[in-house]
Tab-separated table of C-alpha atoms in Angstrom:
chain	number	residue	atom	x	y	z
A	22	MET	CA	111.585	-96.142	167.885
A	23	LEU	CA	111.961	-99.930	168.320
A	24	SER	CA	114.919	-99.309	170.593
A	25	ILE	CA	112.840	-97.049	172.820
A	26	LEU	CA	110.001	-99.606	172.969
A	27	GLY	CA	112.456	-102.393	173.824
A	28	SER	CA	113.995	-100.364	176.623
A	29	THR	CA	110.579	-99.521	178.021
A	30	GLN	CA	109.567	-103.200	177.952
A	31	ARG	CA	112.731	-104.259	179.763
A	32	PHE	CA	112.185	-101.515	182.332
A	33	PHE	CA	108.697	-102.805	183.153
A	34	GLN	CA	109.938	-106.404	183.284
A	35	VAL	CA	112.650	-105.417	185.779
A	36	LEU	CA	110.105	-103.394	187.780
A	37	LEU	CA	107.688	-106.346	187.872
A	38	LEU	CA	110.462	-108.662	189.018
A	39	LEU	CA	111.405	-106.235	191.800
A	40	LEU	CA	107.783	-106.028	192.936
A	41	VAL	CA	107.536	-109.832	193.077
A	42	LEU	CA	110.727	-110.017	195.115
A	43	VAL	CA	109.447	-107.356	197.508
A	44	VAL	CA	106.158	-109.276	198.012
A	45	PHE	CA	107.998	-112.522	198.780
A	46	LEU	CA	110.347	-110.756	201.181
A	47	MET	CA	107.380	-109.194	202.985
A	48	LEU	CA	105.609	-112.528	203.229
A	49	GLY	CA	108.734	-114.089	204.672
A	50	PHE	CA	109.179	-111.214	207.112
A	51	LEU	CA	105.570	-111.503	208.249
A	52	HIS	CA	105.772	-115.335	208.454
A	53	VAL	CA	102.634	-115.712	206.357
A	54	ASP	CA	101.401	-119.302	206.120
A	55	PHE	CA	101.270	-119.969	202.376
A	56	ARG	CA	98.540	-122.557	202.920
A	57	LEU	CA	96.237	-119.697	203.838
A	58	LEU	CA	96.832	-118.245	200.359
A	59	THR	CA	96.017	-121.487	198.555
A	60	PRO	CA	92.621	-121.505	196.795
A	61	ASP	CA	90.077	-123.655	198.626
A	62	GLU	CA	89.600	-125.963	195.684
A	63	ALA	CA	93.318	-126.838	195.756
A	64	GLN	CA	93.261	-127.858	199.402
A	65	GLU	CA	92.593	-131.373	200.600
A	66	PRO	CA	88.971	-131.949	201.624
A	67	PRO	CA	88.082	-131.915	205.329
A	68	VAL	CA	88.143	-135.124	207.336
A	69	THR	CA	84.567	-136.346	207.710
A	70	ASN	CA	84.944	-139.847	209.206
A	71	ILE	CA	85.626	-139.245	212.885
A	72	MET	CA	85.423	-141.190	216.141
A	73	PHE	CA	85.631	-139.082	219.296
A	74	LEU	CA	85.980	-140.930	222.610
A	75	LYS	CA	83.950	-138.665	224.878
A	76	THR	CA	85.536	-138.912	228.307
A	77	HIS	CA	83.784	-137.573	231.431
A	78	LYS	CA	84.209	-134.082	232.898
A	79	THR	CA	86.905	-133.105	230.385
A	80	ALA	CA	85.248	-130.341	228.300
A	81	SER	CA	83.988	-133.165	226.101
A	82	SER	CA	80.460	-131.735	225.852
A	83	THR	CA	81.866	-128.669	224.117
A	84	ILE	CA	83.776	-130.859	221.647
A	85	LEU	CA	80.656	-132.956	221.099
A	86	ASN	CA	78.832	-129.773	220.082
A	87	LEU	CA	81.508	-129.056	217.453
A	88	LEU	CA	81.037	-132.512	215.989
A	89	TYR	CA	77.243	-132.283	215.999
A	90	ARG	CA	77.360	-128.910	214.247
A	91	PHE	CA	79.855	-130.156	211.674
A	92	SER	CA	77.784	-133.270	210.984
A	93	GLU	CA	74.625	-131.235	210.483
A	94	SER	CA	76.210	-128.577	208.251
A	95	HIS	CA	77.893	-131.251	206.079
A	96	ASN	CA	74.903	-133.626	206.034
A	97	LEU	CA	76.852	-136.417	207.736
A	98	SER	CA	75.461	-139.408	209.596
A	99	VAL	CA	76.092	-139.798	213.340
A	100	ALA	CA	76.136	-143.118	215.233
A	101	LEU	CA	73.476	-142.295	217.844
A	102	PRO	CA	72.220	-144.292	220.856
A	103	LYS	CA	69.427	-146.690	220.087
A	104	GLY	CA	65.823	-146.061	221.083
A	105	SER	CA	65.347	-144.090	224.282
A	106	SER	CA	69.004	-144.347	225.354
A	107	PHE	CA	71.288	-141.343	225.706
A	108	HIS	CA	74.610	-143.249	225.883
A	109	LEU	CA	76.116	-145.942	223.698
A	110	GLY	CA	75.832	-148.564	226.430
A	111	TYR	CA	77.984	-146.751	228.988
A	112	PRO	CA	79.336	-147.903	231.428
A	113	TRP	CA	79.317	-151.309	229.729
A	114	LEU	CA	81.949	-151.966	227.069
A	115	PHE	CA	80.649	-150.771	223.727
A	116	VAL	CA	79.071	-153.240	221.297
A	117	THR	CA	77.413	-152.436	217.995
A	118	ARG	CA	73.852	-153.164	219.119
A	119	TYR	CA	73.860	-149.931	221.142
A	120	VAL	CA	73.775	-147.931	217.871
A	121	GLU	CA	70.503	-147.096	216.141
A	122	GLY	CA	70.587	-148.539	212.649
A	123	MET	CA	72.956	-151.412	213.425
A	124	GLU	CA	71.790	-154.994	213.261
A	125	GLN	CA	72.853	-157.326	216.064
A	126	ASP	CA	75.391	-159.090	213.836
A	127	GLY	CA	77.232	-155.792	213.438
A	128	HIS	CA	76.078	-154.935	209.925
A	129	LEU	CA	74.616	-151.614	208.913
A	130	ASN	CA	70.874	-151.403	208.459
A	131	HIS	CA	70.293	-148.707	205.812
A	132	HIS	CA	72.841	-146.289	207.309
A	133	HIS	CA	76.516	-145.430	206.952
A	134	PHE	CA	77.986	-143.529	209.881
A	135	ASN	CA	80.556	-140.764	209.516
A	136	ILE	CA	80.787	-139.594	213.102
A	137	MET	CA	80.697	-141.366	216.461
A	138	CYS	CA	80.942	-139.185	219.550
A	139	ASN	CA	78.473	-140.119	222.296
A	140	HIS	CA	79.535	-141.500	225.667
A	141	LEU	CA	80.794	-145.067	225.441
A	142	ARG	CA	83.407	-147.269	227.033
A	143	PHE	CA	85.928	-147.789	224.258
A	144	ASN	CA	86.041	-151.191	222.611
A	145	PHE	CA	88.141	-150.842	219.469
A	146	PRO	CA	87.087	-154.025	217.578
A	147	GLU	CA	83.399	-153.188	218.019
A	148	VAL	CA	83.856	-149.527	217.102
A	149	GLN	CA	85.619	-150.611	213.904
A	150	LYS	CA	82.466	-152.444	212.861
A	151	VAL	CA	80.561	-149.147	212.917
A	152	MET	CA	83.117	-146.756	211.462
A	153	PRO	CA	84.924	-146.667	208.064
A	154	ASN	CA	88.542	-147.816	207.774
A	155	ASP	CA	89.849	-144.262	207.256
A	156	THR	CA	88.276	-142.943	210.475
A	157	PHE	CA	90.213	-140.360	212.480
A	158	TYR	CA	90.212	-141.348	216.176
A	159	PHE	CA	90.689	-138.743	218.884
A	160	SER	CA	89.854	-138.097	222.528
A	161	VAL	CA	90.468	-135.567	225.312
A	162	LEU	CA	91.982	-135.765	228.800
A	163	ARG	CA	92.044	-133.394	231.751
A	164	ASN	CA	94.313	-133.063	234.747
A	165	PRO	CA	93.037	-135.921	236.972
A	166	VAL	CA	92.897	-133.710	240.068
A	167	SER	CA	90.426	-131.255	238.554
A	168	GLN	CA	88.657	-134.065	236.681
A	169	LEU	CA	88.036	-135.938	239.956
A	170	GLU	CA	86.859	-132.772	241.699
A	171	SER	CA	84.365	-132.138	238.893
A	172	ALA	CA	83.165	-135.757	238.932
A	173	PHE	CA	82.673	-135.611	242.706
A	174	ILE	CA	80.371	-132.599	242.466
A	175	TYR	CA	78.543	-133.816	239.347
A	176	TYR	CA	77.981	-137.445	240.433
A	177	LYS	CA	77.653	-136.829	244.172
A	178	ASP	CA	74.155	-138.340	244.369
A	179	TYR	CA	74.897	-141.269	242.062
A	180	VAL	CA	78.243	-142.759	243.106
A	181	PRO	CA	78.107	-144.862	246.321
A	182	ALA	CA	81.657	-143.895	247.299
A	183	PHE	CA	80.755	-140.191	247.084
A	184	GLN	CA	77.392	-140.461	248.827
A	185	ARG	CA	79.089	-141.395	252.095
A	186	VAL	CA	81.183	-138.244	252.486
A	187	LYS	CA	80.571	-134.526	252.730
A	188	SER	CA	83.596	-133.404	250.724
A	189	LEU	CA	86.223	-134.706	248.357
A	190	ASP	CA	88.880	-133.810	250.927
A	191	GLN	CA	87.166	-136.211	253.339
A	192	PHE	CA	86.996	-138.937	250.700
A	193	LEU	CA	90.663	-138.602	249.695
A	194	ALA	CA	91.821	-138.720	253.313
A	195	ASP	CA	90.764	-142.392	253.433
A	196	PRO	CA	89.261	-143.474	250.086
A	197	TRP	CA	89.218	-147.226	250.785
A	198	ARG	CA	86.895	-146.556	253.708
A	199	TYR	CA	84.222	-145.394	251.256
A	200	TYR	CA	85.159	-147.058	247.960
A	201	ASN	CA	84.068	-150.659	247.491
A	202	VAL	CA	85.170	-152.448	244.313
A	203	SER	CA	82.292	-154.929	244.669
A	204	GLU	CA	79.774	-152.124	244.098
A	205	GLY	CA	80.808	-152.277	240.482
A	206	LEU	CA	80.064	-149.876	237.670
A	207	LYS	CA	78.390	-147.129	239.697
A	208	ASN	CA	81.769	-146.404	241.286
A	209	VAL	CA	83.719	-145.969	238.043
A	210	TYR	CA	83.410	-142.175	238.322
A	211	ALA	CA	85.258	-142.271	241.642
A	212	ARG	CA	88.568	-143.728	240.493
A	213	ASN	CA	90.581	-143.603	237.247
A	214	ASN	CA	87.467	-142.734	235.259
A	215	MET	CA	89.366	-141.642	232.134
A	216	TRP	CA	91.404	-144.870	232.159
A	217	PHE	CA	88.086	-146.742	232.413
A	218	ASP	CA	86.613	-144.788	229.470
A	219	PHE	CA	89.555	-145.906	227.316
A	220	GLY	CA	88.379	-149.466	227.961
A	221	PHE	CA	90.899	-150.391	230.659
A	222	ASP	CA	90.497	-151.679	234.234
A	223	ASN	CA	90.208	-148.666	236.540
A	224	ASN	CA	91.056	-150.819	239.583
A	225	ALA	CA	94.199	-152.393	238.133
A	226	ARG	CA	97.534	-151.963	239.874
A	227	ALA	CA	99.729	-149.333	238.245
A	228	ASP	CA	102.579	-151.756	237.482
A	229	ALA	CA	105.080	-150.327	235.016
A	230	ASP	CA	104.718	-153.086	232.394
A	231	TYR	CA	100.918	-153.023	232.540
A	232	VAL	CA	100.750	-149.244	232.214
A	233	ARG	CA	103.310	-149.180	229.391
A	234	THR	CA	101.366	-151.841	227.446
A	235	ARG	CA	98.027	-150.056	227.816
A	236	LEU	CA	99.491	-146.663	226.863
A	237	ALA	CA	101.061	-148.160	223.747
A	238	GLU	CA	97.695	-149.688	222.869
A	239	ALA	CA	95.915	-146.347	223.213
A	240	GLU	CA	98.582	-144.589	221.166
A	241	ARG	CA	98.158	-147.100	218.328
A	242	GLN	CA	94.405	-146.635	218.272
A	243	PHE	CA	94.145	-142.844	218.592
A	244	HIS	CA	95.566	-140.348	216.143
A	245	LEU	CA	95.258	-137.497	218.616
A	246	VAL	CA	94.489	-136.974	222.301
A	247	LEU	CA	93.667	-133.388	223.259
A	248	ILE	CA	94.277	-131.715	226.614
A	249	ALA	CA	91.294	-129.903	228.121
A	250	ASP	CA	93.553	-127.747	230.311
A	251	HIS	CA	94.867	-126.232	227.045
A	252	PHE	CA	91.581	-126.129	225.185
A	253	ASP	CA	92.357	-123.403	222.653
A	254	GLU	CA	95.695	-124.948	221.709
A	255	SER	CA	93.818	-128.235	221.330
A	256	MET	CA	91.386	-126.613	218.916
A	257	VAL	CA	94.224	-125.214	216.811
A	258	LEU	CA	95.753	-128.668	216.437
A	259	LEU	CA	92.400	-130.386	215.890
A	260	ARG	CA	91.424	-127.900	213.166
A	261	ARG	CA	94.688	-128.453	211.342
A	262	GLN	CA	94.587	-132.237	211.527
A	263	LEU	CA	90.964	-132.402	210.397
A	264	ARG	CA	91.496	-129.666	207.756
A	265	TRP	CA	88.443	-127.814	209.050
A	266	GLN	CA	87.550	-124.123	208.846
A	267	LEU	CA	87.978	-121.750	211.788
A	268	ASP	CA	84.244	-121.557	212.555
A	269	ASP	CA	84.123	-125.352	212.810
A	270	VAL	CA	86.173	-125.236	216.025
A	271	VAL	CA	84.829	-122.024	217.567
A	272	SER	CA	82.578	-122.799	220.522
A	273	PHE	CA	80.835	-121.619	223.649
A	274	LYS	CA	81.754	-123.515	226.812
A	275	LEU	CA	78.995	-126.057	227.477
A	276	ASN	CA	78.076	-128.074	230.584
A	277	ALA	CA	80.219	-125.782	232.735
A	278	ARG	CA	79.573	-125.259	236.451
A	279	SER	CA	79.131	-122.036	238.329
A	280	GLN	CA	82.174	-121.078	240.367
A	281	ARG	CA	80.224	-121.417	243.593
A	282	THR	CA	79.960	-125.185	242.977
A	283	VAL	CA	83.693	-125.612	242.356
A	284	SER	CA	85.487	-126.836	245.462
A	285	ARG	CA	89.059	-125.907	246.350
A	286	LEU	CA	91.105	-128.939	247.303
A	287	THR	CA	93.909	-128.656	249.812
A	288	LEU	CA	97.440	-129.243	248.503
A	289	GLU	CA	97.510	-132.476	250.455
A	290	SER	CA	94.274	-133.631	248.792
A	291	GLN	CA	95.639	-132.769	245.362
A	292	GLU	CA	98.601	-135.076	245.917
A	293	ARG	CA	96.305	-137.757	247.304
A	294	ALA	CA	94.130	-137.471	244.179
A	295	LYS	CA	97.153	-138.121	241.945
A	296	HIS	CA	97.970	-141.225	243.967
A	297	TRP	CA	94.353	-142.444	244.160
A	298	CYS	CA	93.916	-141.968	240.401
A	299	GLU	CA	97.451	-143.015	239.492
A	300	LEU	CA	96.394	-144.705	236.243
A	301	ASP	CA	94.619	-141.536	235.128
A	302	TRP	CA	97.682	-139.518	236.140
A	303	ARG	CA	99.983	-141.727	234.056
A	304	LEU	CA	97.569	-141.565	231.116
A	305	TYR	CA	97.393	-137.776	231.368
A	306	GLN	CA	101.153	-137.302	231.657
A	307	HIS	CA	101.803	-139.509	228.631
A	308	PHE	CA	99.334	-137.825	226.313
A	309	ASN	CA	100.175	-134.364	227.584
A	310	ARG	CA	103.675	-135.022	226.215
A	311	THR	CA	102.434	-136.405	222.897
A	312	PHE	CA	100.008	-133.497	222.487
A	313	TRP	CA	102.698	-130.843	222.760
A	314	ALA	CA	105.029	-132.826	220.514
A	315	GLN	CA	102.335	-133.023	217.829
A	316	LEU	CA	101.439	-129.353	218.193
A	317	HIS	CA	105.047	-128.161	217.913
A	318	ALA	CA	105.600	-130.415	214.902
A	319	GLU	CA	102.499	-128.997	213.224
A	320	VAL	CA	102.810	-125.269	213.870
A	321	SER	CA	105.545	-122.743	214.641
A	322	PRO	CA	105.350	-120.629	217.825
A	323	HIS	CA	104.485	-117.547	215.739
A	324	GLN	CA	101.764	-119.407	213.829
A	325	LEU	CA	100.355	-120.768	217.093
A	326	ARG	CA	100.068	-117.288	218.593
A	327	GLU	CA	98.439	-116.039	215.403
A	328	GLU	CA	95.913	-118.865	215.193
A	329	LEU	CA	95.070	-118.647	218.890
A	330	GLU	CA	94.283	-114.961	218.465
A	331	GLN	CA	92.133	-115.696	215.396
A	332	LEU	CA	90.230	-118.356	217.342
A	333	ARG	CA	89.677	-116.122	220.364
A	334	ALA	CA	88.716	-113.112	218.261
A	335	ARG	CA	86.129	-115.132	216.378
A	336	ARG	CA	84.737	-116.494	219.656
A	337	ARG	CA	84.361	-112.913	220.926
A	338	GLU	CA	82.576	-111.932	217.711
A	339	LEU	CA	80.097	-114.801	217.958
A	340	THR	CA	79.576	-114.194	221.672
A	341	TYR	CA	78.605	-110.586	220.925
A	342	LEU	CA	76.513	-111.636	217.927
A	343	CYS	CA	74.582	-114.452	219.639
A	344	LEU	CA	74.290	-113.929	223.370
A	345	GLN	CA	72.330	-111.545	225.535
A	346	ASP	CA	75.223	-111.592	227.982
A	347	PRO	CA	78.702	-113.080	227.509
A	348	GLU	CA	78.492	-114.652	230.972
A	349	PRO	CA	76.650	-118.003	231.118
A	350	LYS	CA	73.383	-118.150	233.053
A	351	ASN	CA	71.880	-120.467	235.662
A	352	LYS	CA	68.765	-122.492	234.872
A	353	THR	CA	66.339	-119.924	236.331
A	354	GLN	CA	67.562	-117.314	233.845
A	355	ILE	CA	67.176	-119.483	230.725
A	356	LYS	CA	63.666	-119.343	229.255
A	357	ASP	CA	64.242	-121.392	226.093
A	358	ARG	CA	63.914	-125.059	227.072
A	359	ASN	CA	65.962	-126.116	224.055
A	360	LEU	CA	68.911	-124.334	225.672
A	361	LEU	CA	68.305	-125.485	229.249
A	362	PRO	CA	71.202	-127.625	230.537
A	363	TYR	CA	70.722	-130.829	232.504
A	364	GLN	CA	71.469	-130.477	236.234
A	365	SER	CA	73.283	-133.179	238.190
A	366	GLY	CA	74.444	-133.749	241.767
A	367	ASN	CA	75.611	-130.638	243.590
A	368	ALA	CA	76.710	-128.935	240.385
A	369	GLU	CA	74.986	-125.831	239.068
A	370	ILE	CA	75.275	-126.275	235.317
A	371	LEU	CA	75.181	-123.053	233.328
A	372	GLY	CA	73.823	-122.278	229.883
A	373	TYR	CA	73.051	-119.369	227.579
A	374	SER	CA	70.275	-117.002	226.544
A	375	LEU	CA	70.280	-115.721	222.963
A	376	ARG	CA	69.656	-112.213	221.739
A	377	HIS	CA	66.092	-111.495	220.617
A	378	ASP	CA	66.961	-109.493	217.484
A	379	LEU	CA	68.556	-112.279	215.435
A	380	ASP	CA	67.517	-113.001	211.854
A	381	ASN	CA	66.528	-116.593	211.084
A	382	THR	CA	69.883	-117.647	209.629
A	383	THR	CA	71.888	-116.186	212.499
A	384	LEU	CA	69.424	-117.598	215.032
A	385	ARG	CA	69.972	-121.140	213.739
A	386	ILE	CA	73.748	-120.753	213.965
A	387	CYS	CA	73.571	-119.383	217.505
A	388	GLN	CA	71.050	-121.981	218.668
A	389	ARG	CA	73.327	-124.800	217.536
A	390	MET	CA	76.331	-123.302	219.326
A	391	ALA	CA	74.432	-122.894	222.615
A	392	MET	CA	72.415	-126.128	222.508
A	393	PRO	CA	73.209	-128.674	225.268
A	394	GLU	CA	74.131	-132.181	224.199
A	395	LEU	CA	70.870	-133.940	225.133
A	396	GLN	CA	68.705	-131.557	223.110
A	397	TYR	CA	71.124	-131.598	220.178
A	398	MET	CA	71.266	-135.394	220.166
A	399	ALA	CA	67.467	-135.548	220.193
A	400	HIS	CA	67.386	-133.091	217.298
A	401	LEU	CA	69.848	-135.130	215.199
A	402	TYR	CA	68.056	-138.367	216.061
A	403	SER	CA	64.782	-136.984	214.703
A	404	LEU	CA	66.522	-135.878	211.505
A	405	GLN	CA	68.259	-139.211	210.930
A	406	PHE	CA	65.461	-141.506	212.102
A	407	PRO	CA	62.184	-139.695	211.393
A	408	ASN	CA	60.211	-142.951	211.577
A	409	GLU	CA	61.414	-143.755	215.107
A	410	PRO	CA	59.802	-142.281	218.258
A	411	PRO	CA	61.667	-139.092	219.216
A	412	LYS	CA	64.028	-139.032	222.180
A	413	ASN	CA	62.233	-138.183	225.420
A	414	ILE	CA	64.202	-135.807	227.668
A	415	PRO	CA	62.470	-136.118	231.080
A	416	PHE	CA	63.804	-132.976	232.752
A	417	LEU	CA	62.285	-130.823	229.976
A	418	LYS	CA	58.765	-132.134	230.665
A	419	TRP	CA	57.528	-129.458	233.012
C-alpha cells in the first residue's frame, strides 16, 4: 500500500514539474514581459517629481494634460504661474519668482512642488531651486519644418516677422527681409524657437563647437527628450521610464488645428526652413537619435508593437466611452465652456464634446482628458491656492 502511495506521489510531482516547464516554454514562446506578471506591491513606485520643458507647437499641450491629470489623481503639487499669469515668465528666462508659492529669495513658501510643466524658457539653476534633487527632467521636440509651419499659423498676428507676409513660403524665400533681431522677444517664434525654449540663443551662428557644447549641456540636464512625430512610441518610453500605468499616458490630442488651417510648404520651402532654423534642426537630429537609442535599449521590437497596440486600443476605448464623436470639433460645436479651446492667429483650434449619458465618475475622467490647458491650469490653481483670486480666462467671458 505504501509503495502504491509513493508511486502516485512521484507521478503527481513529475506531472507538476512538466506543467511548470510547459508554462515557462509558452511564456518564452509568447515573449511575455515578466514585469507584467509581478504584483504591483513588488514594483518600484511611480516617479512623481517631474520637470517637463513645454516647448511650443510640439504636441506639448497633450503631454501637459497627462501631467495635470497625474498630479491631480496622485494629490501632487504643481509649480503654477503666479497671480494672473499663464506662463512661468515666458519668453524671459525663468526665475523662481514666477512661481506661485515661491518667495523672491528662491525659498518655498508653504509648498513643495512635485511637477513643473508650464511654458518657460529653461534656466536650469533656477529650476533646481523649485524642484527636488531627484526630479526627472524631460522635454519634446518636433521636426522643425512642421514646427515652424504650425508656429506661423498660430502666431501670425503676434510675431512682427510673420505679420509682414501672406504665407510662410513668402517669408522663407527671403526671411531677413522680414525678420529683425532688434525687435526682440516677440520674434522668438519665428526662428529656432525650440532652441530658444531650451534657454539658448536662437540667433546664434550654428558653429560646430557652439552647437556641440549646447547639445552636451542639454543632454546632461534632461533624462529624456521625446519626439512629437513619433508620439505613441514616445508615450511607451515615457511610461516605462516613469513607471506609470497605461491610463496615465493615454490621451486625446489637444490644441490641434483643423486640416484646413494647415499649409502645405513647397519642397524648396522645406529645405529653406531647415536652413533658417538650423539650430532647431541640429537639436532635433541629435535628440531624434538619442530617443531611438533609449527606446531600443528599453524595449524589444515585439514588446514595442505589443505596447503600442495596447496604448492605441485603450485610446479607442476611451474615445468611444467619452466623446460624442471621435473627430474633434470646432469652437462653434463645443457648448461646454470648460472644454472650449483658445483660438490664436489663423489657426482653427479644435476640441471635444462629451457624451451626455456619463455617470459622475466617468464624466470627471472624460472632462479631465478633454480639458484644454488654460482651464485645467485654472482648476489646479484654485485647488492648490484656494485663498488666492482664481485665474481669469478672458476668452471665456462671453
